[in-house]
Amino acid sequence: MPVPPTRADHTRAGRALPRPDTFSAAFETITGPRRLLKVNPAHTANPPTERQIKAAEPDFPTLNDQETAQFLTEIWKPCKNRACDDGLTHHCLRDAPLWTSHAATSCHRSEVLGWMWDLINWDEGSIELAWVVVEEGNTYRLRKLTKDGDDNAVIYVDQALMNVLKWQRERQQQERALLGAAWVDHGLVFARDGFKLHRGREAGGPQDPEKVSARWRTARNRLHLPETFRLHDWRGSKITNDLDNHENPVEVSANARHHSPGYTMARYGRRRAEGAKKLAASSAGRIGLASLV
């Protein structure tokens, strides 16, 4: 039997909830001796507390650093078929840089799809976030990233990821040369390529986010990752792993574009049980608990 949506579900979905007295008034119209209800249920209903709402929020799956490393090793293995050239033009590694970028940063899907070549500072190791690819109804488009201040958000990455992006640029240049006029450049790092491009269509523009997620589900199933592990959960994994490894919470929060380190630690510190067990074992060892019985 499906579980009815909670108050938190409606709030997260962006829909305003009716006031309790609105429900009561609605039930009054069908309450009476010869009506659907004999008693108005809203009279005895107790709305959930803020603590109950937070406790009802579902947890999200994460991969630890070792699992992430194993995943990255697997997605960068070329298929070695007869037409394979280690992925430079063959389709077997076409998404490897995209999945790597998700695993190595705390960016949203829309942000990664909006990365621009001219906003990458190769020497500094930074990526300026100015564009996103968003879904609108049954379509999608590239638009400016909404921001609070005047400056665009900037994330900093390791040179190893920069090398991945350089490989992606080389692959994209091969695509452009092969497609010729069918490639209309938008400056995107992860642009629509020529794989299974229909006649009369153009490459070089933004990718359909839903198709990206569909390809992710295929990769996830092939590599036997948890069925509930969404593309967005790479963000949660990255932040959680950074916090678990005692990285500077201020920098972790800044790279995630959160409003405060406190929010980051409260929202993403999801492995408390593991940490609590280590604490208990350490404490027991210090006081000689094991030698008692």
C-alpha atoms as a PDB file:
ATOM      1  CA  MET A   1       0.000   0.000   0.000  1.00  0.00           C
ATOM      2  CA  PRO A   2       1.542   3.354  -0.965  1.00  0.00           C
ATOM      3  CA  VAL A   3       2.575   5.636   1.890  1.00  0.00           C
ATOM      4  CA  PRO A   4       0.782   8.999   1.827  1.00  0.00           C
ATOM      5  CA  PRO A   5       3.070  12.003   1.429  1.00  0.00           C
ATOM      6  CA  THR A   6       4.162  13.670   4.636  1.00  0.00           C
ATOM      7  CA  ARG A   7       4.137  17.368   5.391  1.00  0.00           C
ATOM      8  CA  ALA A   8       7.890  17.393   4.732  1.00  0.00           C
ATOM      9  CA  ASP A   9       7.333  15.840   1.285  1.00  0.00           C
ATOM     10  CA  HIS A  10       5.040  18.682   0.268  1.00  0.00           C
ATOM     11  CA  THR A  11       7.375  21.295   1.711  1.00  0.00           C
ATOM     12  CA  ARG A  12      10.405  19.896  -0.167  1.00  0.00           C
ATOM     13  CA  ALA A  13       8.376  19.757  -3.371  1.00  0.00           C
ATOM     14  CA  GLY A  14       7.848  23.496  -3.125  1.00  0.00           C
ATOM     15  CA  ARG A  15       4.087  23.342  -2.544  1.00  0.00           C
ATOM     16  CA  ALA A  16       2.584  25.390   0.254  1.00  0.00           C
ATOM     17  CA  LEU A  17       0.585  23.317   2.712  1.00  0.00           C
ATOM     18  CA  PRO A  18      -3.010  24.227   3.581  1.00  0.00           C
ATOM     19  CA  ARG A  19      -3.505  25.515   7.101  1.00  0.00           C
ATOM     20  CA  PRO A  20      -5.042  23.080   9.629  1.00  0.00           C
ATOM     21  CA  ASP A  21      -8.176  25.249   9.910  1.00  0.00           C
ATOM     22  CA  THR A  22      -8.609  24.919   6.130  1.00  0.00           C
ATOM     23  CA  PHE A  23      -8.770  21.143   6.489  1.00  0.00           C
ATOM     24  CA  SER A  24     -11.213  21.496   9.360  1.00  0.00           C
ATOM     25  CA  ALA A  25     -13.504  23.740   7.352  1.00  0.00           C
ATOM     26  CA  ALA A  26     -13.372  21.354   4.401  1.00  0.00           C
ATOM     27  CA  PHE A  27     -14.302  18.367   6.586  1.00  0.00           C
ATOM     28  CA  GLU A  28     -17.169  20.320   8.155  1.00  0.00           C
ATOM     29  CA  THR A  29     -18.918  20.413   4.778  1.00  0.00           C
ATOM     30  CA  ILE A  30     -19.219  16.618   4.773  1.00  0.00           C
ATOM     31  CA  THR A  31     -19.728  16.045   8.529  1.00  0.00           C
ATOM     32  CA  GLY A  32     -23.197  15.436   9.966  1.00  0.00           C
ATOM     33  CA  PRO A  33     -25.864  12.839  10.750  1.00  0.00           C
ATOM     34  CA  ARG A  34     -26.630  12.083   7.093  1.00  0.00           C
ATOM     35  CA  ARG A  35     -23.293  12.926   5.544  1.00  0.00           C
ATOM     36  CA  LEU A  36     -20.089  11.068   4.741  1.00  0.00           C
ATOM     37  CA  LEU A  37     -18.519  11.649   8.181  1.00  0.00           C
ATOM     38  CA  LYS A  38     -20.105  11.618  11.611  1.00  0.00           C
ATOM     39  CA  VAL A  39     -17.140  13.298  13.317  1.00  0.00           C
ATOM     40  CA  ASN A  40     -14.738  15.880  11.941  1.00  0.00           C
ATOM     41  CA  PRO A  41     -11.269  14.186  12.128  1.00  0.00           C
ATOM     42  CA  ALA A  42      -9.497  17.537  12.043  1.00  0.00           C
ATOM     43  CA  HIS A  43     -10.785  18.340  15.546  1.00  0.00           C
ATOM     44  CA  THR A  44      -8.534  15.723  17.150  1.00  0.00           C
ATOM     45  CA  ALA A  45      -5.618  15.821  14.677  1.00  0.00           C
ATOM     46  CA  ASN A  46      -2.186  16.862  15.921  1.00  0.00           C
ATOM     47  CA  PRO A  47       0.133  18.290  13.246  1.00  0.00           C
ATOM     48  CA  PRO A  48       3.680  16.833  13.280  1.00  0.00           C
ATOM     49  CA  THR A  49       6.362  18.721  15.127  1.00  0.00           C
ATOM     50  CA  GLU A  50       9.464  20.076  13.389  1.00  0.00           C
ATOM     51  CA  ARG A  51      11.528  17.287  14.971  1.00  0.00           C
ATOM     52  CA  GLN A  52       9.117  14.634  13.640  1.00  0.00           C
ATOM     53  CA  ILE A  53       9.254  16.152  10.160  1.00  0.00           C
ATOM     54  CA  LYS A  54      13.056  16.066  10.142  1.00  0.00           C
ATOM     55  CA  ALA A  55      13.108  12.510  11.485  1.00  0.00           C
ATOM     56  CA  ALA A  56      10.804  11.417   8.647  1.00  0.00           C
ATOM     57  CA  GLU A  57      13.159  12.723   5.960  1.00  0.00           C
ATOM     58  CA  PRO A  58      14.603   9.716   4.099  1.00  0.00           C
ATOM     59  CA  ASP A  59      18.329   9.099   4.230  1.00  0.00           C
ATOM     60  CA  PHE A  60      20.292   8.955   0.988  1.00  0.00           C
ATOM     61  CA  PRO A  61      22.834   6.297   0.012  1.00  0.00           C
ATOM     62  CA  THR A  62      26.509   7.206  -0.221  1.00  0.00           C
ATOM     63  CA  LEU A  63      29.674   5.516  -1.447  1.00  0.00           C
ATOM     64  CA  ASN A  64      32.813   5.768   0.651  1.00  0.00           C
ATOM     65  CA  ASP A  65      36.227   6.662  -0.786  1.00  0.00           C
ATOM     66  CA  GLN A  66      37.195   3.043  -1.474  1.00  0.00           C
ATOM     67  CA  GLU A  67      33.924   2.329  -3.279  1.00  0.00           C
ATOM     68  CA  THR A  68      34.291   5.547  -5.269  1.00  0.00           C
ATOM     69  CA  ALA A  69      37.852   4.617  -6.288  1.00  0.00           C
ATOM     70  CA  GLN A  70      36.640   1.208  -7.449  1.00  0.00           C
ATOM     71  CA  PHE A  71      33.857   2.819  -9.458  1.00  0.00           C
ATOM     72  CA  LEU A  72      36.262   5.213 -11.183  1.00  0.00           C
ATOM     73  CA  THR A  73      38.587   2.337 -12.064  1.00  0.00           C
ATOM     74  CA  GLU A  74      35.731   0.431 -13.675  1.00  0.00           C
ATOM     75  CA  ILE A  75      34.274   3.283 -15.755  1.00  0.00           C
ATOM     76  CA  TRP A  76      37.676   4.098 -17.267  1.00  0.00           C
ATOM     77  CA  LYS A  77      38.217   0.595 -18.623  1.00  0.00           C
ATOM     78  CA  PRO A  78      37.940   0.688 -22.459  1.00  0.00           C
ATOM     79  CA  CYS A  79      35.873  -2.064 -24.030  1.00  0.00           C
ATOM     80  CA  LYS A  80      38.822  -3.277 -26.216  1.00  0.00           C
ATOM     81  CA  ASN A  81      36.505  -4.119 -29.087  1.00  0.00           C
ATOM     82  CA  ARG A  82      37.910  -4.068 -32.605  1.00  0.00           C
ATOM     83  CA  ALA A  83      36.828  -0.447 -33.167  1.00  0.00           C
ATOM     84  CA  CYS A  84      37.984   0.730 -29.732  1.00  0.00           C
ATOM     85  CA  ASP A  85      40.744   3.346 -29.619  1.00  0.00           C
ATOM     86  CA  ASP A  86      40.790   3.580 -25.803  1.00  0.00           C
ATOM     87  CA  GLY A  87      37.724   5.778 -25.893  1.00  0.00           C
ATOM     88  CA  LEU A  88      39.136   8.780 -27.734  1.00  0.00           C
ATOM     89  CA  THR A  89      36.542   8.473 -30.494  1.00  0.00           C
ATOM     90  CA  HIS A  90      34.817   5.202 -29.541  1.00  0.00           C
ATOM     91  CA  HIS A  91      31.664   5.521 -27.470  1.00  0.00           C
ATOM     92  CA  CYS A  92      32.740   3.165 -24.639  1.00  0.00           C
ATOM     93  CA  LEU A  93      34.262   5.976 -22.549  1.00  0.00           C
ATOM     94  CA  ARG A  94      32.018   8.823 -23.690  1.00  0.00           C
ATOM     95  CA  ASP A  95      30.534   9.328 -20.211  1.00  0.00           C
ATOM     96  CA  ALA A  96      33.604   8.488 -18.120  1.00  0.00           C
ATOM     97  CA  PRO A  97      34.692  12.169 -17.743  1.00  0.00           C
ATOM     98  CA  LEU A  98      31.108  13.168 -16.864  1.00  0.00           C
ATOM     99  CA  TRP A  99      30.712  10.545 -14.133  1.00  0.00           C
ATOM    100  CA  THR A 100      34.204  11.371 -12.848  1.00  0.00           C
ATOM    101  CA  SER A 101      33.317  15.049 -12.578  1.00  0.00           C
ATOM    102  CA  HIS A 102      30.274  14.177 -10.481  1.00  0.00           C
ATOM    103  CA  ALA A 103      32.267  11.867  -8.206  1.00  0.00           C
ATOM    104  CA  ALA A 104      35.140  14.325  -7.733  1.00  0.00           C
ATOM    105  CA  THR A 105      33.111  17.472  -7.072  1.00  0.00           C
ATOM    106  CA  SER A 106      30.017  18.379  -5.091  1.00  0.00           C
ATOM    107  CA  CYS A 107      28.244  19.909  -8.081  1.00  0.00           C
ATOM    108  CA  HIS A 108      24.630  19.328  -9.048  1.00  0.00           C
ATOM    109  CA  ARG A 109      23.778  17.610 -12.333  1.00  0.00           C
ATOM    110  CA  SER A 110      22.579  20.915 -13.801  1.00  0.00           C
ATOM    111  CA  GLU A 111      25.854  22.627 -12.856  1.00  0.00           C
ATOM    112  CA  VAL A 112      28.157  19.988 -14.347  1.00  0.00           C
ATOM    113  CA  LEU A 113      26.181  20.012 -17.598  1.00  0.00           C
ATOM    114  CA  GLY A 114      26.614  23.801 -17.679  1.00  0.00           C
ATOM    115  CA  TRP A 115      30.410  23.859 -17.303  1.00  0.00           C
ATOM    116  CA  MET A 116      32.035  26.086 -19.925  1.00  0.00           C
ATOM    117  CA  TRP A 117      35.534  25.741 -21.349  1.00  0.00           C
ATOM    118  CA  ASP A 118      36.247  29.454 -21.092  1.00  0.00           C
ATOM    119  CA  LEU A 119      35.344  29.443 -17.379  1.00  0.00           C
ATOM    120  CA  ILE A 120      38.008  26.891 -16.463  1.00  0.00           C
ATOM    121  CA  ASN A 121      41.220  28.307 -15.027  1.00  0.00           C
ATOM    122  CA  TRP A 122      43.709  25.583 -15.882  1.00  0.00           C
ATOM    123  CA  ASP A 123      46.636  27.061 -13.970  1.00  0.00           C
ATOM    124  CA  GLU A 124      44.667  27.848 -10.823  1.00  0.00           C
ATOM    125  CA  GLY A 125      42.689  24.612 -10.874  1.00  0.00           C
ATOM    126  CA  SER A 126      39.312  26.292 -10.576  1.00  0.00           C
ATOM    127  CA  ILE A 127      35.960  26.134 -12.369  1.00  0.00           C
ATOM    128  CA  GLU A 128      33.596  29.089 -12.415  1.00  0.00           C
ATOM    129  CA  LEU A 129      29.925  28.128 -12.191  1.00  0.00           C
ATOM    130  CA  ALA A 130      27.894  30.509 -14.318  1.00  0.00           C
ATOM    131  CA  TRP A 131      25.521  28.298 -16.346  1.00  0.00           C
ATOM    132  CA  VAL A 132      23.169  25.397 -15.704  1.00  0.00           C
ATOM    133  CA  VAL A 133      21.118  23.091 -17.920  1.00  0.00           C
ATOM    134  CA  VAL A 134      17.604  22.919 -16.512  1.00  0.00           C
ATOM    135  CA  GLU A 135      14.451  21.022 -17.376  1.00  0.00           C
ATOM    136  CA  GLU A 136      11.360  23.063 -18.176  1.00  0.00           C
ATOM    137  CA  GLY A 137       8.243  20.989 -18.750  1.00  0.00           C
ATOM    138  CA  ASN A 138       8.985  18.505 -21.505  1.00  0.00           C
ATOM    139  CA  THR A 139      12.086  20.317 -22.701  1.00  0.00           C
ATOM    140  CA  TYR A 140      15.343  21.738 -21.326  1.00  0.00           C
ATOM    141  CA  ARG A 141      17.567  24.743 -21.867  1.00  0.00           C
ATOM    142  CA  LEU A 142      20.840  26.389 -20.911  1.00  0.00           C
ATOM    143  CA  ARG A 143      20.419  29.391 -18.619  1.00  0.00           C
ATOM    144  CA  LYS A 144      22.472  31.571 -16.303  1.00  0.00           C
ATOM    145  CA  LEU A 145      22.960  30.193 -12.812  1.00  0.00           C
ATOM    146  CA  THR A 146      20.904  32.089 -10.263  1.00  0.00           C
ATOM    147  CA  LYS A 147      23.178  33.554  -7.611  1.00  0.00           C
ATOM    148  CA  ASP A 148      22.918  35.758  -4.546  1.00  0.00           C
ATOM    149  CA  GLY A 149      25.834  38.112  -5.207  1.00  0.00           C
ATOM    150  CA  ASP A 150      27.473  39.696  -8.213  1.00  0.00           C
ATOM    151  CA  ASP A 151      30.251  37.139  -8.638  1.00  0.00           C
ATOM    152  CA  ASN A 152      29.820  33.605  -9.936  1.00  0.00           C
ATOM    153  CA  ALA A 153      30.528  30.694  -7.603  1.00  0.00           C
ATOM    154  CA  VAL A 154      33.982  29.140  -8.006  1.00  0.00           C
ATOM    155  CA  ILE A 155      35.028  25.598  -7.076  1.00  0.00           C
ATOM    156  CA  TYR A 156      38.597  24.348  -6.823  1.00  0.00           C
ATOM    157  CA  VAL A 157      39.632  20.921  -8.085  1.00  0.00           C
ATOM    158  CA  ASP A 158      42.764  18.822  -8.183  1.00  0.00           C
ATOM    159  CA  GLN A 159      45.064  18.729 -11.207  1.00  0.00           C
ATOM    160  CA  ALA A 160      44.056  15.095 -11.678  1.00  0.00           C
ATOM    161  CA  LEU A 161      40.521  16.211 -12.565  1.00  0.00           C
ATOM    162  CA  MET A 162      41.969  18.894 -14.814  1.00  0.00           C
ATOM    163  CA  ASN A 163      43.763  16.122 -16.724  1.00  0.00           C
ATOM    164  CA  VAL A 164      40.407  14.343 -17.114  1.00  0.00           C
ATOM    165  CA  LEU A 165      38.900  17.529 -18.540  1.00  0.00           C
ATOM    166  CA  LYS A 166      41.849  17.928 -20.915  1.00  0.00           C
ATOM    167  CA  TRP A 167      41.158  14.394 -22.169  1.00  0.00           C
ATOM    168  CA  GLN A 168      37.496  15.372 -22.578  1.00  0.00           C
ATOM    169  CA  ARG A 169      38.516  18.436 -24.599  1.00  0.00           C
ATOM    170  CA  GLU A 170      40.681  16.301 -26.881  1.00  0.00           C
ATOM    171  CA  ARG A 171      37.808  13.873 -27.393  1.00  0.00           C
ATOM    172  CA  GLN A 172      35.442  16.739 -28.125  1.00  0.00           C
ATOM    173  CA  GLN A 173      37.828  18.164 -30.722  1.00  0.00           C
ATOM    174  CA  GLN A 174      37.800  14.775 -32.450  1.00  0.00           C
ATOM    175  CA  GLU A 175      33.987  14.921 -32.464  1.00  0.00           C
ATOM    176  CA  ARG A 176      33.967  18.416 -33.956  1.00  0.00           C
ATOM    177  CA  ALA A 177      36.336  17.430 -36.732  1.00  0.00           C
ATOM    178  CA  LEU A 178      34.258  14.349 -37.539  1.00  0.00           C
ATOM    179  CA  LEU A 179      30.845  16.086 -37.529  1.00  0.00           C
ATOM    180  CA  GLY A 180      31.828  19.282 -39.335  1.00  0.00           C
ATOM    181  CA  ALA A 181      28.765  21.475 -39.926  1.00  0.00           C
ATOM    182  CA  ALA A 182      26.640  19.196 -37.734  1.00  0.00           C
ATOM    183  CA  TRP A 183      28.535  20.540 -34.710  1.00  0.00           C
ATOM    184  CA  VAL A 184      27.312  23.938 -33.467  1.00  0.00           C
ATOM    185  CA  ASP A 185      29.604  24.955 -30.636  1.00  0.00           C
ATOM    186  CA  HIS A 186      28.170  26.368 -27.394  1.00  0.00           C
ATOM    187  CA  GLY A 187      31.402  26.236 -25.416  1.00  0.00           C
ATOM    188  CA  LEU A 188      30.127  23.431 -23.180  1.00  0.00           C
ATOM    189  CA  VAL A 189      32.469  20.909 -21.589  1.00  0.00           C
ATOM    190  CA  PHE A 190      29.848  18.169 -21.694  1.00  0.00           C
ATOM    191  CA  ALA A 191      28.020  19.033 -24.883  1.00  0.00           C
ATOM    192  CA  ARG A 192      25.763  16.737 -26.877  1.00  0.00           C
ATOM    193  CA  ASP A 193      28.087  14.560 -28.936  1.00  0.00           C
ATOM    194  CA  GLY A 194      27.542  12.741 -32.222  1.00  0.00           C
ATOM    195  CA  PHE A 195      26.675   9.323 -30.796  1.00  0.00           C
ATOM    196  CA  LYS A 196      23.441   8.132 -32.430  1.00  0.00           C
ATOM    197  CA  LEU A 197      22.801  11.634 -33.747  1.00  0.00           C
ATOM    198  CA  HIS A 198      19.662  11.641 -35.914  1.00  0.00           C
ATOM    199  CA  ARG A 199      19.754  13.062 -39.414  1.00  0.00           C
ATOM    200  CA  GLY A 200      19.097  16.800 -39.412  1.00  0.00           C
ATOM    201  CA  ARG A 201      20.023  17.187 -35.727  1.00  0.00           C
ATOM    202  CA  GLU A 202      22.969  19.157 -34.390  1.00  0.00           C
ATOM    203  CA  ALA A 203      25.581  18.354 -31.759  1.00  0.00           C
ATOM    204  CA  GLY A 204      27.492  20.788 -29.565  1.00  0.00           C
ATOM    205  CA  GLY A 205      24.561  22.083 -27.523  1.00  0.00           C
ATOM    206  CA  PRO A 206      23.383  21.149 -24.036  1.00  0.00           C
ATOM    207  CA  GLN A 207      22.532  17.563 -23.196  1.00  0.00           C
ATOM    208  CA  ASP A 208      19.053  16.447 -22.165  1.00  0.00           C
ATOM    209  CA  PRO A 209      19.325  16.047 -18.354  1.00  0.00           C
ATOM    210  CA  GLU A 210      16.806  13.205 -18.287  1.00  0.00           C
ATOM    211  CA  LYS A 211      18.753  11.232 -20.875  1.00  0.00           C
ATOM    212  CA  VAL A 212      21.909  11.803 -18.840  1.00  0.00           C
ATOM    213  CA  SER A 213      20.146  10.360 -15.794  1.00  0.00           C
ATOM    214  CA  ALA A 214      18.901   7.414 -17.864  1.00  0.00           C
ATOM    215  CA  ARG A 215      22.470   6.661 -18.983  1.00  0.00           C
ATOM    216  CA  TRP A 216      23.554   6.933 -15.375  1.00  0.00           C
ATOM    217  CA  ARG A 217      21.002   4.307 -14.346  1.00  0.00           C
ATOM    218  CA  THR A 218      22.373   1.995 -17.021  1.00  0.00           C
ATOM    219  CA  ALA A 219      25.937   2.499 -15.767  1.00  0.00           C
ATOM    220  CA  ARG A 220      24.808   2.063 -12.173  1.00  0.00           C
ATOM    221  CA  ASN A 221      23.143  -1.267 -12.913  1.00  0.00           C
ATOM    222  CA  ARG A 222      26.109  -2.491 -14.952  1.00  0.00           C
ATOM    223  CA  LEU A 223      28.475  -1.799 -12.072  1.00  0.00           C
ATOM    224  CA  HIS A 224      26.092  -3.205  -9.437  1.00  0.00           C
ATOM    225  CA  LEU A 225      25.738  -0.031  -7.430  1.00  0.00           C
ATOM    226  CA  PRO A 226      22.740   0.376  -5.087  1.00  0.00           C
ATOM    227  CA  GLU A 227      19.511   0.757  -7.061  1.00  0.00           C
ATOM    228  CA  THR A 228      18.613   3.856  -5.071  1.00  0.00           C
ATOM    229  CA  PHE A 229      21.930   5.603  -5.794  1.00  0.00           C
ATOM    230  CA  ARG A 230      21.015   8.612  -7.919  1.00  0.00           C
ATOM    231  CA  LEU A 231      23.387  10.794  -9.888  1.00  0.00           C
ATOM    232  CA  HIS A 232      22.726  13.495  -7.293  1.00  0.00           C
ATOM    233  CA  ASP A 233      23.990  11.163  -4.544  1.00  0.00           C
ATOM    234  CA  TRP A 234      27.562  11.680  -5.763  1.00  0.00           C
ATOM    235  CA  ARG A 235      27.220  15.124  -4.229  1.00  0.00           C
ATOM    236  CA  GLY A 236      26.222  13.630  -0.888  1.00  0.00           C
ATOM    237  CA  SER A 237      29.012  11.048  -1.097  1.00  0.00           C
ATOM    238  CA  LYS A 238      31.685  13.658  -1.798  1.00  0.00           C
ATOM    239  CA  ILE A 239      30.599  15.952   1.030  1.00  0.00           C
ATOM    240  CA  THR A 240      30.156  13.095   3.505  1.00  0.00           C
ATOM    241  CA  ASN A 241      33.543  11.564   2.667  1.00  0.00           C
ATOM    242  CA  ASP A 242      35.265  14.934   3.048  1.00  0.00           C
ATOM    243  CA  LEU A 243      33.678  15.452   6.466  1.00  0.00           C
ATOM    244  CA  ASP A 244      34.473  11.885   7.560  1.00  0.00           C
ATOM    245  CA  ASN A 245      38.124  12.477   6.675  1.00  0.00           C
ATOM    246  CA  HIS A 246      38.175  15.614   8.842  1.00  0.00           C
ATOM    247  CA  GLU A 247      38.642  18.039   5.977  1.00  0.00           C
ATOM    248  CA  ASN A 248      38.119  21.721   6.736  1.00  0.00           C
ATOM    249  CA  PRO A 249      34.319  22.061   7.060  1.00  0.00           C
ATOM    250  CA  VAL A 250      34.491  25.694   5.972  1.00  0.00           C
ATOM    251  CA  GLU A 251      36.050  24.712   2.630  1.00  0.00           C
ATOM    252  CA  VAL A 252      33.744  21.699   2.256  1.00  0.00           C
ATOM    253  CA  SER A 253      30.742  23.959   2.781  1.00  0.00           C
ATOM    254  CA  ALA A 254      32.077  26.616   0.401  1.00  0.00           C
ATOM    255  CA  ASN A 255      32.674  24.087  -2.374  1.00  0.00           C
ATOM    256  CA  ALA A 256      29.133  22.784  -1.870  1.00  0.00           C
ATOM    257  CA  ARG A 257      27.783  26.369  -2.016  1.00  0.00           C
ATOM    258  CA  HIS A 258      26.025  26.007   1.328  1.00  0.00           C
ATOM    259  CA  HIS A 259      25.161  29.000   3.465  1.00  0.00           C
ATOM    260  CA  SER A 260      27.085  27.741   6.507  1.00  0.00           C
ATOM    261  CA  PRO A 261      29.434  24.937   7.645  1.00  0.00           C
ATOM    262  CA  GLY A 262      26.915  24.097  10.377  1.00  0.00           C
ATOM    263  CA  TYR A 263      24.272  23.260   7.798  1.00  0.00           C
ATOM    264  CA  THR A 264      26.750  21.138   5.831  1.00  0.00           C
ATOM    265  CA  MET A 265      27.770  19.126   8.863  1.00  0.00           C
ATOM    266  CA  ALA A 266      24.198  18.654  10.068  1.00  0.00           C
ATOM    267  CA  ARG A 267      22.838  17.669   6.664  1.00  0.00           C
ATOM    268  CA  TYR A 268      25.661  15.480   5.378  1.00  0.00           C
ATOM    269  CA  GLY A 269      27.322  13.973   8.440  1.00  0.00           C
ATOM    270  CA  ARG A 270      25.467  10.732   7.809  1.00  0.00           C
ATOM    271  CA  ARG A 271      27.835   8.096   9.163  1.00  0.00           C
ATOM    272  CA  ARG A 272      27.460   8.858  12.849  1.00  0.00           C
ATOM    273  CA  ALA A 273      26.936   5.174  13.726  1.00  0.00           C
ATOM    274  CA  GLU A 274      30.363   4.282  12.340  1.00  0.00           C
ATOM    275  CA  GLY A 275      32.009   7.177  14.139  1.00  0.00           C
ATOM    276  CA  ALA A 276      30.183   6.385  17.365  1.00  0.00           C
ATOM    277  CA  LYS A 277      31.400   2.757  17.279  1.00  0.00           C
ATOM    278  CA  LYS A 278      35.002   3.906  16.804  1.00  0.00           C
ATOM    279  CA  LEU A 279      34.578   6.315  19.697  1.00  0.00           C
ATOM    280  CA  ALA A 280      33.133   3.574  21.913  1.00  0.00           C
ATOM    281  CA  ALA A 281      35.990   1.178  21.064  1.00  0.00           C
ATOM    282  CA  SER A 282      38.621   3.845  21.712  1.00  0.00           C
ATOM    283  CA  SER A 283      37.020   4.816  25.007  1.00  0.00           C
ATOM    284  CA  ALA A 284      36.742   1.186  26.116  1.00  0.00           C
ATOM    285  CA  GLY A 285      40.417   0.609  25.323  1.00  0.00           C
ATOM    286  CA  ARG A 286      41.529   3.672  27.290  1.00  0.00           C
ATOM    287  CA  ILE A 287      39.747   2.595  30.461  1.00  0.00           C
ATOM    288  CA  GLY A 288      40.632  -1.114  30.168  1.00  0.00           C
ATOM    289  CA  LEU A 289      37.038  -2.251  29.773  1.00  0.00           C
ATOM    290  CA  ALA A 290      37.986  -5.490  27.976  1.00  0.00           C
ATOM    291  CA  SER A 291      40.005  -6.776  30.942  1.00  0.00           C
ATOM    292  CA  LEU A 292      37.088  -6.747  33.372  1.00  0.00           C
ATOM    293  CA  VAL A 293      35.388 -10.036  32.359  1.00  0.00           C
END
